[in-house]
Amino acid sequence: MTDHTIPKHVGIIMDGNGRWANQRGMPRVEGHRKGAGRTKEIIEAAADLGIKTLTLYAFSIENWKRPHDEVITLMDLLDFYLKTEIEDLLNKGLVFKVIGNKEKLPDNIQYLVEEAERITGSNTGMNLMMAISYGGRDEIVRAVKRFIEKGGDMDEVNEESFEENLDTGGVTPVDLIIRTGGEKRISNFLVWQAAYAELFFTDTLWPDFTKEEFIYAIEDYKLRQRRFGMIPDKAET
Ligand code: IPE
Ligand code: IPE
Ligand code: MG
């Protein structure tokens, strides 16, 4: 039997900005600009559907290896986004949080992120998590360090206690990962949290991804049968 319920936690790998721009003979930055503009509609759609947590993969830890110019452009866009859009998201009651290796971010971005997290901390709406300077493996290594720093005892190591030390500590595992842009890979996104995630891949490039396709992905998820390694009850099959 299928679950028919909407996912509690949805992650999106927002890929395809560069190709979108290339196809139009534009510089890659235009794809990133257009892509950043798409997030608002999808965030609103997710909140309207009653999704508890939306995690958007905006910049991977590997993306630091891109040409300096592109990295600077992406940081500038992030700076602009945090200054202009967050205010609106606050008013919608969202709780904003960044996951990832924040220490690698420029000071101005770190400051804006801290501000946004602080201001939205007491909201009660959807959790909006932005994965910036994020790598799943890096997150796991940092979680191990945190555990040791706190004086964690070997006997206390189990999946639950470990999970609390991840950047996503306290958030339920990701139920559905959507990847735009045609690639069928995870690219270091939510490596631990995605152990039993359902996956939805689309060729649509991120700047062309619409609310309608997002809703389609959620409907598709509702038809999945999640088994978590078990054998479904005969009456339910
Ligand atoms: C995703 O788009 C945005 C980031 C990774 C920052 P890309 O920039 O990867 O676009 P493509 O995959 O080259 O088209
Ligand atoms: C994944 O896209 C990261 C983000 C969308 C932020 P990439 O374009 O960096 O992934 P690969 O290199 O194709 O795996
Ligand atoms: Mg890409």
PDB file of N, CA, C and O and ligand atoms in Angstrom, residues 12-19 28 56-63 66 74 131-134 179-181 183 185-189 206, ligand 2:
ATOM      1  N   ILE A  12      16.148  19.564  -2.284  1.00  0.00           N
ATOM      2  CA  ILE A  12      16.237  19.817  -3.731  1.00  0.00           C
ATOM      3  C   ILE A  12      17.674  20.147  -4.127  1.00  0.00           C
ATOM      4  O   ILE A  12      18.305  21.047  -3.548  1.00  0.00           O
ATOM      5  N   ILE A  13      18.169  19.396  -5.100  1.00  0.00           N
ATOM      6  CA  ILE A  13      19.477  19.695  -5.695  1.00  0.00           C
ATOM      7  C   ILE A  13      19.177  20.573  -6.916  1.00  0.00           C
ATOM      8  O   ILE A  13      18.683  20.097  -7.940  1.00  0.00           O
ATOM      9  N   MET A  14      19.431  21.856  -6.750  1.00  0.00           N
ATOM     10  CA  MET A  14      19.014  22.844  -7.762  1.00  0.00           C
ATOM     11  C   MET A  14      20.112  22.940  -8.832  1.00  0.00           C
ATOM     12  O   MET A  14      20.956  23.831  -8.780  1.00  0.00           O
ATOM     13  N   ASP A  15      20.060  22.047  -9.792  1.00  0.00           N
ATOM     14  CA  ASP A  15      21.158  21.962 -10.764  1.00  0.00           C
ATOM     15  C   ASP A  15      20.700  22.376 -12.166  1.00  0.00           C
ATOM     16  O   ASP A  15      19.526  22.223 -12.519  1.00  0.00           O
ATOM     17  N   GLY A  16      21.641  22.900 -12.952  1.00  0.00           N
ATOM     18  CA  GLY A  16      21.361  23.210 -14.358  1.00  0.00           C
ATOM     19  C   GLY A  16      21.399  24.684 -14.717  1.00  0.00           C
ATOM     20  O   GLY A  16      21.089  25.052 -15.851  1.00  0.00           O
ATOM     21  N   ASN A  17      21.810  25.526 -13.774  1.00  0.00           N
ATOM     22  CA  ASN A  17      21.846  26.973 -14.047  1.00  0.00           C
ATOM     23  C   ASN A  17      22.799  27.320 -15.187  1.00  0.00           C
ATOM     24  O   ASN A  17      22.479  28.143 -16.057  1.00  0.00           O
ATOM     25  N   GLY A  18      23.989  26.721 -15.148  1.00  0.00           N
ATOM     26  CA  GLY A  18      25.002  27.029 -16.162  1.00  0.00           C
ATOM     27  C   GLY A  18      24.539  26.638 -17.545  1.00  0.00           C
ATOM     28  O   GLY A  18      24.673  27.413 -18.506  1.00  0.00           O
ATOM     29  N   ARG A  19      23.982  25.429 -17.664  1.00  0.00           N
ATOM     30  CA  ARG A  19      23.504  24.974 -18.984  1.00  0.00           C
ATOM     31  C   ARG A  19      22.338  25.822 -19.483  1.00  0.00           C
ATOM     32  O   ARG A  19      22.223  26.094 -20.653  1.00  0.00           O
ATOM     33  N   ARG A  28      27.245  32.265 -17.522  1.00  0.00           N
ATOM     34  CA  ARG A  28      26.684  31.372 -16.499  1.00  0.00           C
ATOM     35  C   ARG A  28      25.997  32.135 -15.372  1.00  0.00           C
ATOM     36  O   ARG A  28      24.992  31.679 -14.819  1.00  0.00           O
ATOM     37  N   LEU A  56      17.377  23.242   0.557  1.00  0.00           N
ATOM     38  CA  LEU A  56      17.804  23.617  -0.792  1.00  0.00           C
ATOM     39  C   LEU A  56      19.325  23.579  -0.883  1.00  0.00           C
ATOM     40  O   LEU A  56      20.025  24.234  -0.092  1.00  0.00           O
ATOM     41  N   TYR A  57      19.819  22.803  -1.852  1.00  0.00           N
ATOM     42  CA  TYR A  57      21.270  22.694  -2.046  1.00  0.00           C
ATOM     43  C   TYR A  57      21.692  23.845  -2.959  1.00  0.00           C
ATOM     44  O   TYR A  57      21.403  23.850  -4.156  1.00  0.00           O
ATOM     45  N   ALA A  58      22.325  24.854  -2.371  1.00  0.00           N
ATOM     46  CA  ALA A  58      22.648  26.068  -3.119  1.00  0.00           C
ATOM     47  C   ALA A  58      24.109  26.128  -3.550  1.00  0.00           C
ATOM     48  O   ALA A  58      24.438  26.706  -4.591  1.00  0.00           O
ATOM     49  N   PHE A  59      25.008  25.536  -2.730  1.00  0.00           N
ATOM     50  CA  PHE A  59      26.443  25.642  -3.033  1.00  0.00           C
ATOM     51  C   PHE A  59      27.154  24.506  -2.295  1.00  0.00           C
ATOM     52  O   PHE A  59      27.127  24.455  -1.064  1.00  0.00           O
ATOM     53  N   SER A  60      27.782  23.634  -3.060  1.00  0.00           N
ATOM     54  CA  SER A  60      28.428  22.483  -2.422  1.00  0.00           C
ATOM     55  C   SER A  60      29.848  22.834  -2.007  1.00  0.00           C
ATOM     56  O   SER A  60      30.443  23.803  -2.507  1.00  0.00           O
ATOM     57  N   ILE A  61      30.387  22.009  -1.120  1.00  0.00           N
ATOM     58  CA  ILE A  61      31.764  22.258  -0.679  1.00  0.00           C
ATOM     59  C   ILE A  61      32.716  22.082  -1.866  1.00  0.00           C
ATOM     60  O   ILE A  61      33.737  22.754  -1.954  1.00  0.00           O
ATOM     61  N   GLU A  62      32.344  21.230  -2.801  1.00  0.00           N
ATOM     62  CA  GLU A  62      33.162  21.049  -4.013  1.00  0.00           C
ATOM     63  C   GLU A  62      33.053  22.254  -4.952  1.00  0.00           C
ATOM     64  O   GLU A  62      33.958  22.500  -5.747  1.00  0.00           O
ATOM     65  N   ASN A  63      31.949  22.999  -4.855  1.00  0.00           N
ATOM     66  CA  ASN A  63      31.779  24.172  -5.729  1.00  0.00           C
ATOM     67  C   ASN A  63      32.822  25.260  -5.462  1.00  0.00           C
ATOM     68  O   ASN A  63      33.045  26.133  -6.305  1.00  0.00           O
ATOM     69  N   ARG A  66      35.375  25.782  -8.214  1.00  0.00           N
ATOM     70  CA  ARG A  66      35.034  26.424  -9.499  1.00  0.00           C
ATOM     71  C   ARG A  66      35.908  27.670  -9.699  1.00  0.00           C
ATOM     72  O   ARG A  66      36.511  28.167  -8.742  1.00  0.00           O
ATOM     73  N   LEU A  74      28.589  33.886  -7.179  1.00  0.00           N
ATOM     74  CA  LEU A  74      27.615  33.139  -6.379  1.00  0.00           C
ATOM     75  C   LEU A  74      27.524  33.712  -4.966  1.00  0.00           C
ATOM     76  O   LEU A  74      26.425  33.808  -4.407  1.00  0.00           O
ATOM     77  N   ALA A 131      21.584  24.593   2.106  1.00  0.00           N
ATOM     78  CA  ALA A 131      22.879  23.912   2.173  1.00  0.00           C
ATOM     79  C   ALA A 131      23.874  24.750   1.377  1.00  0.00           C
ATOM     80  O   ALA A 131      23.806  24.841   0.152  1.00  0.00           O
ATOM     81  N   ILE A 132      24.764  25.403   2.125  1.00  0.00           N
ATOM     82  CA  ILE A 132      25.735  26.312   1.514  1.00  0.00           C
ATOM     83  C   ILE A 132      27.123  25.930   2.019  1.00  0.00           C
ATOM     84  O   ILE A 132      27.311  25.752   3.227  1.00  0.00           O
ATOM     85  N   SER A 133      28.075  25.809   1.091  1.00  0.00           N
ATOM     86  CA  SER A 133      29.398  25.319   1.456  1.00  0.00           C
ATOM     87  C   SER A 133      29.223  23.958   2.128  1.00  0.00           C
ATOM     88  O   SER A 133      29.876  23.626   3.115  1.00  0.00           O
ATOM     89  N   TYR A 134      28.268  23.208   1.589  1.00  0.00           N
ATOM     90  CA  TYR A 134      27.839  21.960   2.218  1.00  0.00           C
ATOM     91  C   TYR A 134      28.366  20.721   1.497  1.00  0.00           C
ATOM     92  O   TYR A 134      28.314  20.629   0.264  1.00  0.00           O
ATOM     93  N   ARG A 179      16.120  16.195  -7.913  1.00  0.00           N
ATOM     94  CA  ARG A 179      17.278  16.796  -8.580  1.00  0.00           C
ATOM     95  C   ARG A 179      16.861  17.254  -9.968  1.00  0.00           C
ATOM     96  O   ARG A 179      16.392  16.462 -10.781  1.00  0.00           O
ATOM     97  N   THR A 180      17.070  18.530 -10.231  1.00  0.00           N
ATOM     98  CA  THR A 180      16.817  19.061 -11.574  1.00  0.00           C
ATOM     99  C   THR A 180      18.116  18.969 -12.380  1.00  0.00           C
ATOM    100  O   THR A 180      19.175  18.662 -11.834  1.00  0.00           O
ATOM    101  N   GLY A 181      18.021  19.208 -13.674  1.00  0.00           N
ATOM    102  CA  GLY A 181      19.220  19.319 -14.512  1.00  0.00           C
ATOM    103  C   GLY A 181      19.700  18.019 -15.144  1.00  0.00           C
ATOM    104  O   GLY A 181      20.736  18.015 -15.817  1.00  0.00           O
ATOM    105  N   GLU A 183      21.103  15.158 -14.221  1.00  0.00           N
ATOM    106  CA  GLU A 183      22.080  14.208 -13.673  1.00  0.00           C
ATOM    107  C   GLU A 183      21.391  13.311 -12.649  1.00  0.00           C
ATOM    108  O   GLU A 183      20.518  13.763 -11.928  1.00  0.00           O
ATOM    109  N   ARG A 185      22.561  11.714  -9.771  1.00  0.00           N
ATOM    110  CA  ARG A 185      23.497  11.466  -8.671  1.00  0.00           C
ATOM    111  C   ARG A 185      23.174  12.404  -7.508  1.00  0.00           C
ATOM    112  O   ARG A 185      22.433  13.369  -7.645  1.00  0.00           O
ATOM    113  N   ILE A 186      23.802  12.093  -6.367  1.00  0.00           N
ATOM    114  CA  ILE A 186      23.525  12.819  -5.122  1.00  0.00           C
ATOM    115  C   ILE A 186      24.515  13.967  -4.907  1.00  0.00           C
ATOM    116  O   ILE A 186      24.213  14.935  -4.201  1.00  0.00           O
ATOM    117  N   SER A 187      25.694  13.864  -5.492  1.00  0.00           N
ATOM    118  CA  SER A 187      26.706  14.925  -5.401  1.00  0.00           C
ATOM    119  C   SER A 187      26.936  15.423  -3.961  1.00  0.00           C
ATOM    120  O   SER A 187      26.953  16.626  -3.701  1.00  0.00           O
ATOM    121  N   ASN A 188      27.078  14.448  -3.041  1.00  0.00           N
ATOM    122  CA  ASN A 188      27.471  14.780  -1.655  1.00  0.00           C
ATOM    123  C   ASN A 188      26.385  15.523  -0.866  1.00  0.00           C
ATOM    124  O   ASN A 188      26.686  16.219   0.103  1.00  0.00           O
ATOM    125  N   PHE A 189      25.132  15.374  -1.276  1.00  0.00           N
ATOM    126  CA  PHE A 189      24.015  16.046  -0.583  1.00  0.00           C
ATOM    127  C   PHE A 189      23.431  15.097   0.468  1.00  0.00           C
ATOM    128  O   PHE A 189      23.122  13.943   0.154  1.00  0.00           O
ATOM    129  N   TRP A 206      17.163  23.921 -13.508  1.00  0.00           N
ATOM    130  CA  TRP A 206      16.595  24.611 -12.343  1.00  0.00           C
ATOM    131  C   TRP A 206      15.892  25.930 -12.694  1.00  0.00           C
ATOM    132  O   TRP A 206      14.781  26.185 -12.209  1.00  0.00           O
TER     133      TRP A 206
HETATM  134  C1  IPE B   2      25.366  19.952  -7.136  1.00  0.00           C
HETATM  135  O1  IPE B   2      25.530  20.399  -8.424  1.00  0.00           O
HETATM  136  C2  IPE B   2      25.464  21.093  -6.172  1.00  0.00           C
HETATM  137  C3  IPE B   2      24.385  22.078  -6.234  1.00  0.00           C
HETATM  138  C4  IPE B   2      23.345  22.032  -7.017  1.00  0.00           C
HETATM  139  C5  IPE B   2      24.509  23.182  -5.341  1.00  0.00           C
HETATM  140  P1  IPE B   2      26.942  20.283  -9.175  1.00  0.00           P
HETATM  141  O2  IPE B   2      26.733  20.813 -10.541  1.00  0.00           O
HETATM  142  O3  IPE B   2      27.998  20.903  -8.365  1.00  0.00           O
HETATM  143  O4  IPE B   2      27.159  18.705  -9.183  1.00  0.00           O
HETATM  144  P2  IPE B   2      28.031  17.780 -10.134  1.00  0.00           P
HETATM  145  O5  IPE B   2      29.399  18.403 -10.211  1.00  0.00           O
HETATM  146  O6  IPE B   2      27.370  17.767 -11.472  1.00  0.00           O
HETATM  147  O7  IPE B   2      28.010  16.429  -9.500  1.00  0.00           O
END
